[in-house]
Each structure stands twice: as structure tokens, then as C-alpha cells.
Tab-separated table of C-alpha atoms in Angstrom:
chain	number	residue	atom	x	y	z
H	1	MET	CA	18.420	4.352	-21.076
H	2	GLY	CA	16.214	5.666	-18.265
H	3	VAL	CA	16.251	9.240	-17.037
H	4	LEU	CA	17.284	8.066	-13.597
H	5	SER	CA	20.108	5.812	-14.777
H	6	ARG	CA	22.724	7.851	-12.943
H	7	PHE	CA	21.357	6.382	-9.695
H	8	ARG	CA	21.939	2.847	-10.977
H	9	ARG	CA	25.641	3.060	-11.873
H	10	GLY	CA	27.588	-0.088	-11.108
H	11	ARG	CA	24.505	-2.235	-10.516
H	12	LYS	CA	24.693	-5.471	-12.506
H	13	THR	CA	21.209	-6.732	-11.776
H	14	PRO	CA	18.071	-4.888	-10.674
H	15	TYR	CA	16.789	-5.179	-7.143
H	16	ARG	CA	14.022	-7.766	-7.043
H	17	ALA	CA	11.626	-8.949	-4.372
H	18	VAL	CA	12.170	-12.680	-4.214
H	19	THR	CA	9.755	-13.455	-1.394
H	20	GLU	CA	6.315	-12.317	-0.274
H	21	GLU	CA	7.840	-10.998	2.930
H	22	GLU	CA	10.290	-8.813	1.017
H	23	GLN	CA	7.503	-7.509	-1.235
H	24	ILE	CA	5.396	-6.613	1.805
H	25	SER	CA	8.381	-4.993	3.510
H	26	ARG	CA	8.797	-2.743	0.491
H	27	TYR	CA	5.105	-1.855	0.620
H	28	VAL	CA	5.369	-0.993	4.318
H	29	TYR	CA	8.457	1.113	3.605
H	30	LEU	CA	6.406	3.163	1.154
H	31	LEU	CA	3.528	3.462	3.634
H	32	ASN	CA	6.018	5.039	6.025
H	33	THR	CA	7.548	7.272	3.324
H	34	LEU	CA	4.763	8.609	1.088
H	35	PRO	CA	2.276	11.393	1.870
H	36	ALA	CA	-1.191	10.158	2.860
H	37	SER	CA	-2.794	11.515	-0.328
H	38	VAL	CA	-0.398	9.512	-2.536
H	39	ILE	CA	-1.014	6.397	-0.448
H	40	GLU	CA	-4.774	6.774	-0.847
H	41	SER	CA	-4.487	7.189	-4.641
H	42	ALA	CA	-2.159	4.198	-4.921
H	43	HIS	CA	-4.456	2.025	-2.800
H	44	ALA	CA	-7.476	2.973	-4.919
H	45	ALA	CA	-5.583	1.899	-8.050
H	46	ALA	CA	-4.326	-1.321	-6.429
H	47	PHE	CA	-7.798	-2.268	-5.180
H	48	ARG	CA	-9.310	-2.093	-8.690
H	49	ASP	CA	-7.782	-5.456	-9.574
H	50	LEU	CA	-9.113	-7.263	-6.495
H	51	PRO	CA	-12.067	-9.636	-6.850
H	52	VAL	CA	-15.357	-8.088	-5.731
H	53	GLU	CA	-15.817	-10.613	-2.911
H	54	ARG	CA	-12.444	-9.653	-1.432
H	55	ARG	CA	-13.344	-5.964	-1.602
H	56	ARG	CA	-16.672	-6.678	0.095
H	57	GLN	CA	-14.859	-8.465	2.905
H	58	MET	CA	-12.587	-5.465	3.362
H	59	LEU	CA	-15.587	-3.129	3.422
H	60	GLU	CA	-17.210	-5.146	6.201
H	61	GLU	CA	-14.049	-5.019	8.309
H	62	LEU	CA	-13.579	-1.294	7.672
H	63	ARG	CA	-17.259	-0.427	8.237
H	64	PRO	CA	-16.549	1.252	11.615
H	65	PHE	CA	-14.726	3.990	9.680
H	66	LEU	CA	-17.682	4.893	7.470
H	67	ARG	CA	-19.167	8.327	8.105
H	68	ASP	CA	-22.888	8.469	8.864
H	69	ASP	CA	-23.652	9.880	5.412
H	70	GLU	CA	-21.806	6.968	3.753
H	71	ARG	CA	-23.333	4.048	5.642
H	72	ARG	CA	-26.557	3.499	3.722
H	73	ASP	CA	-25.130	3.543	0.190
H	74	ALA	CA	-21.602	2.225	0.814
H	75	THR	CA	-20.322	-0.190	-1.799
H	76	ALA	CA	-16.955	-1.910	-2.037
H	77	GLU	CA	-15.623	0.451	-4.676
H	78	PRO	CA	-11.836	0.964	-4.674
H	79	GLY	CA	-11.876	4.698	-3.927
H	80	LEU	CA	-14.019	4.293	-0.817
H	81	LEU	CA	-11.925	1.378	0.441
H	82	ALA	CA	-8.778	3.491	0.029
H	83	GLN	CA	-10.388	6.320	2.043
H	84	LEU	CA	-11.459	3.915	4.786
H	85	LEU	CA	-7.996	2.385	4.990
H	86	ARG	CA	-6.519	5.881	5.296
H	87	ARG	CA	-8.964	6.742	8.100
H	88	ALA	CA	-8.176	3.463	9.863
H	89	GLU	CA	-4.441	4.111	9.698
H	90	ARG	CA	-4.863	7.696	10.932
H	91	TYR	CA	-6.991	6.421	13.832
H	92	ARG	CA	-4.384	3.789	14.698
H	93	ALA	CA	-1.589	6.398	14.636
H	94	GLU	CA	-3.539	8.858	16.802
H	95	ARG	CA	-4.336	6.152	19.344
H	96	SER	CA	-0.718	4.995	19.553
H	97	GLU	CA	0.474	8.594	19.983
H	98	GLY	CA	-2.054	9.204	22.761
H	99	ARG	CA	-3.960	11.887	20.850
H	100	LEU	CA	-7.247	9.996	21.207
H	101	THR	CA	-8.875	9.033	24.471
H	102	PRO	CA	-9.623	5.296	24.397
H	103	GLU	CA	-13.312	4.406	24.519
H	104	THR	CA	-14.340	1.008	25.799
H	105	GLY	CA	-15.890	-1.105	23.067
H	106	ASP	CA	-14.998	1.242	20.186
H	107	PRO	CA	-15.486	-0.938	17.052
H	108	ARG	CA	-12.652	0.909	15.309
H	109	ASP	CA	-10.160	-0.788	17.635
H	110	ALA	CA	-10.842	-4.132	15.944
H	111	ALA	CA	-10.100	-2.859	12.424
H	112	ASP	CA	-6.308	-2.737	12.118
H	113	PRO	CA	-5.497	-1.732	8.506
H	114	ARG	CA	-2.770	-4.337	7.946
H	115	SER	CA	-4.855	-7.085	9.517
H	116	VAL	CA	-7.749	-6.208	7.211
H	117	LEU	CA	-5.553	-6.808	4.156
H	118	MET	CA	-4.188	-10.028	5.624
H	119	SER	CA	-7.560	-11.482	6.610
H	120	ALA	CA	-9.002	-10.686	3.178
H	121	GLY	CA	-6.062	-12.588	1.658
H	122	VAL	CA	-4.955	-9.643	-0.464
H	123	MET	CA	-1.834	-8.289	1.248
H	124	THR	CA	0.642	-9.690	-1.278
H	125	VAL	CA	-1.229	-8.634	-4.397
H	126	VAL	CA	-1.963	-5.177	-2.966
H	127	ALA	CA	1.713	-4.771	-2.037
H	128	GLN	CA	2.733	-5.702	-5.579
H	129	GLN	CA	0.172	-3.503	-7.323
H	130	PHE	CA	0.770	-0.547	-4.971
H	131	LEU	CA	4.434	-0.347	-5.984
H	132	LEU	CA	3.509	-0.183	-9.664
H	133	THR	CA	0.785	2.470	-9.509
H	134	GLN	CA	1.007	5.724	-11.404
H	135	ALA	CA	0.609	7.647	-8.133
H	136	VAL	CA	3.808	6.157	-6.666
H	137	THR	CA	5.779	6.467	-9.901
H	138	ALA	CA	4.686	10.075	-10.442
H	139	TYR	CA	5.570	11.045	-6.869
H	140	PHE	CA	9.144	9.805	-7.275
H	141	THR	CA	9.707	10.921	-10.888
H	142	VAL	CA	8.002	14.335	-11.210
H	143	GLY	CA	6.595	15.009	-7.734
H	144	ALA	CA	8.177	16.001	-4.444
H	145	GLY	CA	9.747	12.563	-4.069
H	146	SER	CA	11.943	13.148	-7.108
H	147	LEU	CA	14.048	15.488	-4.978
H	148	MET	CA	15.022	12.615	-2.698
H	149	LEU	CA	15.018	9.677	-5.107
H	150	ALA	CA	18.814	9.374	-4.984
H	151	GLU	CA	18.504	8.688	-1.252
H	152	GLN	CA	15.948	5.895	-1.699
H	153	PRO	CA	16.733	2.154	-1.752
H	154	GLY	CA	17.910	0.763	-5.095
H	155	TRP	CA	14.808	-1.407	-5.535
H	156	LEU	CA	12.650	1.734	-5.439
H	157	VAL	CA	14.778	3.510	-8.042
H	158	ASP	CA	14.516	0.445	-10.289
H	159	THR	CA	10.750	0.282	-9.798
H	160	VAL	CA	10.062	3.876	-10.812
H	161	ASP	CA	12.796	4.151	-13.473
H	162	PRO	CA	11.306	2.942	-16.794
H	163	GLY	CA	14.816	2.208	-18.106
H	164	ALA	CA	15.534	-0.062	-15.160
H	165	THR	CA	12.340	-2.063	-15.582
H	166	ALA	CA	12.848	-2.339	-19.338
H	167	ASP	CA	16.413	-3.580	-18.800
H	168	ALA	CA	15.068	-6.201	-16.414
H	169	GLY	CA	12.410	-7.454	-18.816
H	170	GLY	CA	9.586	-5.816	-16.843
H	171	PHE	CA	9.040	-5.659	-13.093
H	172	ALA	CA	5.681	-7.403	-13.296
H	173	GLY	CA	7.257	-10.386	-15.026
H	174	ASP	CA	9.566	-11.162	-12.110
H	175	GLY	CA	8.655	-14.592	-10.825
H	176	GLY	CA	9.372	-13.559	-7.250
H	177	LEU	CA	6.453	-11.163	-6.848
H	178	GLY	CA	4.002	-13.627	-5.388
H	179	GLY	CA	1.604	-13.841	-8.350
H	180	GLY	CA	-2.158	-13.438	-8.314
H	181	PHE	CA	-5.138	-15.201	-6.871
H	182	GLY	CA	-5.310	-18.961	-7.081
H	183	ASP	CA	-1.601	-19.556	-7.711
H	184	GLY	CA	-0.582	-20.235	-4.138
H	185	GLY	CA	0.942	-16.796	-3.683
H	186	PHE	CA	-0.700	-15.895	-0.388
H	187	GLY	CA	0.357	-18.560	2.076
H	188	GLY	CA	2.139	-18.362	5.347
H	189	MET	CA	2.160	-14.686	6.237
H	190	ASP	CA	0.847	-13.448	9.533
H	191	ALA	CA	-0.148	-9.910	10.378
H	192	GLY	CA	2.673	-9.318	12.833
H	193	GLY	CA	5.986	-7.591	12.448
H	194	PHE	CA	5.275	-5.003	9.776
H	195	GLY	CA	5.261	-1.999	12.153
H	196	GLY	CA	5.008	1.639	11.257
H	197	GLY	CA	2.174	3.742	9.954
H	198	PHE	CA	1.080	5.533	6.814
H	199	GLY	CA	3.148	8.573	7.682
């Protein structure tokens, strides 16, 4: 029985994402809940499983967020992509809050973080992998998030509670998670309607 089982009393079946849209909604919920440092660590872990060509595409779209000292030697390694995504989200938030003065023709305006993931065709797999990273689990089990886990949605408790995932036969084995590349798991989503920021 999992350490967090007291939060699961009375639940007959675990919370599962049955559609891509639900999986992405959960990902966006975490982007709006977690500290930026946890989000960056989780993205770096999630990006490791992406094909190199997809990571290269993301790097090209996020290139406006490279610092001058990074431009010459930048490669599509997961840690750098996670940093660039964090910078892009911070820029987007500052612009929407009016803390940045708009500049005409600023190339950063064209690099919306969510759109980058969608256009590279990796939103679903990143959403799935992000939820399962050690950074997210640690935050909600032994980190600051453990203090508010009881207030989180049931699907999140089940995701980070090893007892819940074992009872369910493993979160990653759930057929409703959208699958990987080449199995038709990426169709039909557009970049609209996810709202929010990285927090």
C-alpha cells in the first residue's frame, strides 16, 4: 500500500487520462502549479526521449531565446531546450503582464512555448513523460508540494503515489496516454485553448 493511500480512500479506480486533450490539460495544470525550477528539470527529463530531429526543430524555433554566448555552440540537448522553453514562457508572461515594452519585429514574439511543442509534434509525448519525471514526483512526495498534495486532483495523487500506480498495473501501461511516435498518437490537436503560464 502506498504512503499516500489515505488520500485515495473510497476510490474504486485510479484517475486516468483517456484522451490526448485530457493528458495535455493535466500537463498544463502542472505548468501552472509547479515552481519554474521543477518545470525545467521535468522538461529536460521529458525531452531526453524525443527523437533528435524533433529536438532540432524545437531548437530552431526557440533560437531567439539563446544568449549570445550560447549561439555558436548550441545543440539540441535536452537541458538547453528546457532552459529555452523556460525563458520563452517567462518572456510570454512578462509581455502579457505589461512588464516588457513591445518591440516591433522582436523574433521572440513568434516563439510561443506551447506552439513550439505542437509544431514539433511532441506535445502529447512531452505531456505524458513530464507527469512521470522524478522531478515532479519528488516535488509532491518529499518536496514543498507534499504539504499540499491532499488538495491536488486525484489523478495527480495517483500519478505520484507508487501504491496507486502499482494497483493500476502501471501508469505508463494505460492505453489512454496517447502512445509514442509513429502510432497515430499525435493527431488533431491545435495549439489553442491551453491558457496559463509556467507559474
